[in-house]
XYZ file of C-alpha atoms in Angstrom:
333
model
C 150.347 154.367 114.038
C 151.006 150.959 114.833
C 152.267 151.633 118.010
C 148.922 154.450 118.955
C 147.066 150.916 118.188
C 149.474 149.471 120.046
C 148.878 151.229 123.053
C 145.686 151.631 122.550
C 144.890 147.544 122.974
C 146.728 147.611 125.779
C 144.826 150.420 127.626
C 141.341 148.645 126.457
C 142.613 145.981 128.363
C 143.727 147.606 131.486
C 140.172 148.886 131.430
C 138.236 145.441 131.561
C 140.627 143.821 133.231
C 139.339 146.611 135.715
C 135.702 146.596 135.320
C 136.667 142.823 136.252
C 138.235 142.849 139.225
C 135.652 145.346 140.803
C 133.080 142.851 139.698
C 134.671 140.515 141.822
C 135.347 142.001 144.266
C 132.222 143.338 144.886
C 131.184 139.688 144.435
C 133.277 138.473 147.070
C 132.936 141.347 148.959
C 128.476 140.137 148.719
C 129.292 137.027 150.014
C 131.221 137.517 152.877
C 129.025 139.895 154.037
C 126.086 136.262 153.625
C 128.423 134.436 155.054
C 128.099 130.702 154.235
C 124.133 128.502 154.174
C 124.374 126.923 157.082
C 122.324 124.622 158.368
C 119.696 125.594 161.716
C 120.424 123.749 165.022
C 118.093 121.992 166.668
C 117.904 124.261 169.380
C 117.787 127.480 166.777
C 114.316 128.819 166.591
C 111.559 127.942 163.923
C 110.133 130.712 162.868
C 111.438 133.915 164.784
C 109.947 137.417 164.979
C 111.742 138.500 162.777
C 111.477 136.031 160.255
C 107.547 136.703 160.972
C 107.916 140.398 160.767
C 109.913 139.250 157.303
C 107.432 137.363 155.464
C 104.119 140.069 156.343
C 106.540 142.803 155.035
C 107.233 141.304 152.118
C 103.986 140.116 150.731
C 100.203 140.038 150.893
C 98.770 136.664 150.212
C 99.223 134.788 153.288
C 99.523 136.710 157.524
C 102.258 134.615 159.912
C 102.028 134.975 163.704
C 104.297 133.842 166.679
C 101.092 133.377 168.282
C 101.142 129.246 168.372
C 104.520 128.814 166.965
C 106.035 131.408 170.150
C 109.614 130.291 170.908
C 109.666 126.126 169.358
C 112.788 125.000 168.369
C 113.141 123.348 165.437
C 113.840 119.528 167.272
C 110.319 120.777 168.947
C 108.966 122.485 164.619
C 109.908 117.946 163.172
C 108.040 116.238 165.545
C 105.149 117.862 164.779
C 106.350 116.815 160.399
C 107.192 113.457 161.287
C 105.810 111.890 158.106
C 107.966 109.538 155.462
C 108.229 110.092 152.006
C 108.564 107.070 149.403
C 108.818 106.444 145.621
C 105.338 105.456 144.559
C 104.371 101.842 144.978
C 100.221 102.342 144.362
C 99.203 102.922 140.937
C 97.914 107.292 139.575
C 93.949 106.531 139.293
C 93.737 106.226 135.332
C 90.230 108.310 135.315
C 90.364 108.087 131.166
C 87.776 110.519 129.400
C 85.338 111.002 132.573
C 88.231 113.536 133.333
C 87.848 115.314 130.188
C 83.346 115.882 130.442
C 83.597 116.049 134.500
C 82.775 119.575 135.058
C 84.653 120.840 137.945
C 83.977 123.891 139.983
C 86.184 127.325 140.181
C 86.251 125.998 144.444
C 84.190 122.744 146.238
C 83.930 122.426 150.344
C 83.325 119.132 151.470
C 82.473 120.006 154.309
C 79.137 121.964 152.842
C 78.466 119.904 150.045
C 78.671 116.797 152.599
C 77.620 118.977 156.057
C 76.272 115.327 157.806
C 79.548 114.084 157.957
C 81.325 117.292 158.790
C 83.390 116.069 161.505
C 86.254 117.904 164.126
C 89.744 117.335 163.130
C 91.740 115.416 165.468
C 94.542 116.888 167.666
C 97.684 114.748 167.566
C 99.293 117.015 170.470
C 102.736 115.080 171.541
C 102.232 112.290 169.120
C 102.359 114.253 165.612
C 101.412 110.620 163.328
C 100.539 112.454 160.963
C 100.407 110.042 158.465
C 97.398 108.378 160.895
C 94.816 111.118 161.384
C 94.980 112.383 158.030
C 94.483 108.882 157.294
C 91.540 107.680 159.494
C 89.586 110.865 158.934
C 89.791 110.826 155.422
C 87.948 107.039 155.209
C 85.669 108.832 158.044
C 84.081 110.848 155.294
C 84.218 107.907 152.690
C 82.590 105.755 154.292
C 79.922 108.279 155.408
C 79.624 110.156 152.014
C 79.601 106.623 150.129
C 76.592 105.762 152.038
C 74.629 108.527 152.408
C 75.899 108.915 155.956
C 73.580 106.446 157.036
C 76.910 104.876 157.880
C 78.420 107.328 160.512
C 81.587 106.657 163.063
C 84.560 107.937 163.457
C 87.442 105.321 162.703
C 90.584 105.402 165.469
C 93.876 106.951 164.761
C 95.324 105.081 167.480
C 94.571 102.065 166.502
C 97.078 102.575 162.681
C 99.395 104.387 165.214
C 99.043 101.272 167.268
C 98.864 98.047 164.798
C 100.445 99.707 161.911
C 104.173 98.594 162.174
C 105.272 97.391 159.019
C 108.248 99.579 158.406
C 108.591 102.269 157.848
C 105.781 102.929 159.751
C 107.021 103.767 162.983
C 104.338 105.459 165.579
C 104.830 108.257 167.026
C 108.276 108.777 165.441
C 106.861 108.513 161.775
C 105.275 106.877 158.636
C 104.120 107.352 155.764
C 100.179 107.524 153.727
C 100.902 104.808 150.873
C 101.757 102.238 153.212
C 98.936 102.963 156.441
C 96.642 103.010 153.155
C 97.498 99.380 152.039
C 97.123 98.605 155.671
C 93.468 99.457 155.707
C 93.729 97.265 152.568
C 94.919 94.466 153.856
C 93.457 94.889 157.381
C 91.410 97.475 158.095
C 90.903 99.784 161.034
C 88.378 99.881 164.227
C 86.247 102.773 164.955
C 86.844 104.968 167.873
C 84.666 103.025 169.988
C 86.598 100.395 169.803
C 90.062 101.505 170.146
C 89.160 104.902 172.455
C 91.606 108.128 171.585
C 93.187 110.153 173.628
C 95.806 112.783 173.454
C 98.901 111.340 175.278
C 97.365 107.489 174.695
C 100.236 105.986 173.629
C 101.361 103.034 175.615
C 98.410 100.984 174.320
C 99.104 96.943 173.245
C 96.941 96.211 169.214
C 93.556 95.232 170.395
C 94.042 92.369 167.699
C 91.130 89.609 168.176
C 88.925 92.357 171.025
C 88.522 95.988 171.383
C 89.499 97.547 174.544
C 85.856 97.027 175.878
C 85.948 92.889 175.542
C 83.813 93.087 172.174
C 84.992 91.312 169.234
C 86.482 93.652 167.341
C 85.516 94.798 163.315
C 87.548 96.210 160.346
C 86.428 98.444 158.339
C 88.727 98.122 155.123
C 89.144 99.943 152.216
C 88.989 98.473 148.237
C 91.946 99.567 146.492
C 94.539 102.101 147.171
C 95.288 105.794 144.210
C 97.609 108.221 144.066
C 96.897 111.456 142.285
C 99.781 113.467 141.228
C 98.522 116.359 139.492
C 95.629 119.695 140.957
C 93.106 117.785 138.186
C 92.635 114.229 139.251
C 92.862 115.261 142.831
C 89.361 117.964 141.669
C 88.301 114.448 140.360
C 88.221 112.293 142.978
C 87.475 114.933 146.148
C 84.181 116.183 143.683
C 82.986 111.984 143.433
C 84.034 110.384 146.596
C 84.770 112.577 149.194
C 88.810 114.115 150.535
C 91.922 112.205 149.689
C 95.001 112.159 151.991
C 98.316 113.865 150.234
C 101.556 114.212 152.535
C 103.576 118.388 151.783
C 107.255 119.587 152.334
C 106.989 121.588 155.619
C 109.149 124.374 156.062
C 109.762 126.665 158.482
C 107.379 129.729 157.853
C 104.494 127.202 157.722
C 104.460 126.787 161.994
C 103.781 130.700 161.497
C 101.210 130.118 159.129
C 98.095 131.974 160.912
C 95.653 132.914 157.989
C 95.628 133.327 153.648
C 96.552 131.577 150.817
C 100.327 129.872 151.985
C 102.822 129.546 149.328
C 106.558 129.334 150.880
C 108.130 133.049 151.528
C 111.087 131.950 154.419
C 113.168 129.511 156.342
C 114.776 125.942 155.502
C 113.387 122.445 155.982
C 112.083 121.051 158.875
C 110.542 117.918 157.369
C 106.755 116.369 155.484
C 103.751 116.833 157.127
C 100.315 114.551 156.013
C 96.850 116.408 156.056
C 92.680 116.031 154.615
C 92.585 118.269 151.373
C 88.487 118.759 151.339
C 88.826 121.287 148.927
C 89.718 124.155 146.911
C 88.772 127.613 145.841
C 89.891 130.599 144.327
C 91.283 133.843 145.562
C 91.856 137.375 142.933
C 93.402 134.205 140.299
C 94.923 132.693 142.742
C 93.831 128.533 142.898
C 94.612 126.479 146.565
C 93.797 123.742 149.130
C 91.346 123.258 151.594
C 93.545 121.371 153.862
C 93.180 120.479 158.079
C 96.259 119.165 160.292
C 96.229 117.780 163.498
C 98.233 120.319 164.580
C 96.206 121.526 166.791
C 92.262 124.259 166.504
C 94.782 126.862 167.394
C 97.400 126.553 165.039
C 95.832 128.828 161.623
C 91.934 128.382 160.817
C 91.173 126.393 163.190
C 93.415 123.490 162.177
C 92.899 124.580 158.707
C 94.776 126.291 155.859
C 94.652 127.499 151.677
C 97.875 126.511 150.224
C 98.268 127.686 146.523
C 98.123 125.253 143.685
C 101.401 123.447 143.341
C 103.294 123.976 146.768
C 105.755 122.010 148.636
C 104.542 119.276 146.571
C 100.905 118.606 148.298
C 98.895 117.735 144.797
C 102.567 115.582 144.172
C 101.181 112.737 146.689
C 97.788 112.171 147.389
C 96.268 109.029 148.573
C 92.825 107.195 148.557
C 91.269 104.477 148.430
C 87.567 103.015 147.793
C 84.949 102.215 151.095
C 84.590 98.453 151.749
C 80.928 98.650 152.582
C 80.888 94.335 152.212
C 80.850 93.834 156.402
C 78.681 96.904 157.620
C 75.209 96.475 158.491
C 71.969 96.396 155.725
C 71.289 100.416 154.836
C 69.558 101.401 152.137
C 71.952 104.320 150.365
């Protein structure tokens, strides 16, 4: 009896160990096939056709296309994602009890709410300083909205790119949205008429005292800077005061976005970009933001895109401020 019991234990242990060795072998075999995670090279294609085909095969929320991205390499893609993320330096806007009583609609679009304040998106061309383009666009919209369209000029992104040289702002090489808004709080921004912007025209001096045509420069400021780190706070701010700027993570698949509601599906980190959030919506139970880039009208939906709430940190790094109307011409609001 004892011998039989002992032999049985040996058989059970041998059987268990055989199974463990088999599972270990299978695991190692799979790891060998998949190989180690390889950091993409700058010369690698950021969104090869096989990736695009896979994206469209495994999900149906959004459409990927090679139409814009083409044979773009990772090195080229990084130029479109040169914004930087830093620790938050400005306070979250305190809505107090208002947030509890504010009725947030299921969908909202600044373009239909304030059509007289809608302007084309800037195109960054070979200098994609998204942090500056989105800031200039957002300030332009906010001045117009605050004055009900009475003060409707366009602000110059080039002024921010050339003049805001406080680190870590590096012009076409990158910058942060919060520091840009701080610059517009302390120094300001001028109009496109004063400091015209033409794609590729970056070799300029900052017009500290006068406009390009020799007239005296006028600077417009934001009264303060607030950050927004939750969907409800962003929705309330847009509903009350207009678009905000946000910085989001850019993955390789985002470069191939053509339409639909973007959710990161595949592909490695490319960098960060700053965009203008103008509204939100809901489709089949998926909440999404409506935002615009400075990547040109041939990308996405004429430069715009929809992105699901919570994706790529877009609703954790918002920034904006109220316009300072003290030095604009006397108007009735």
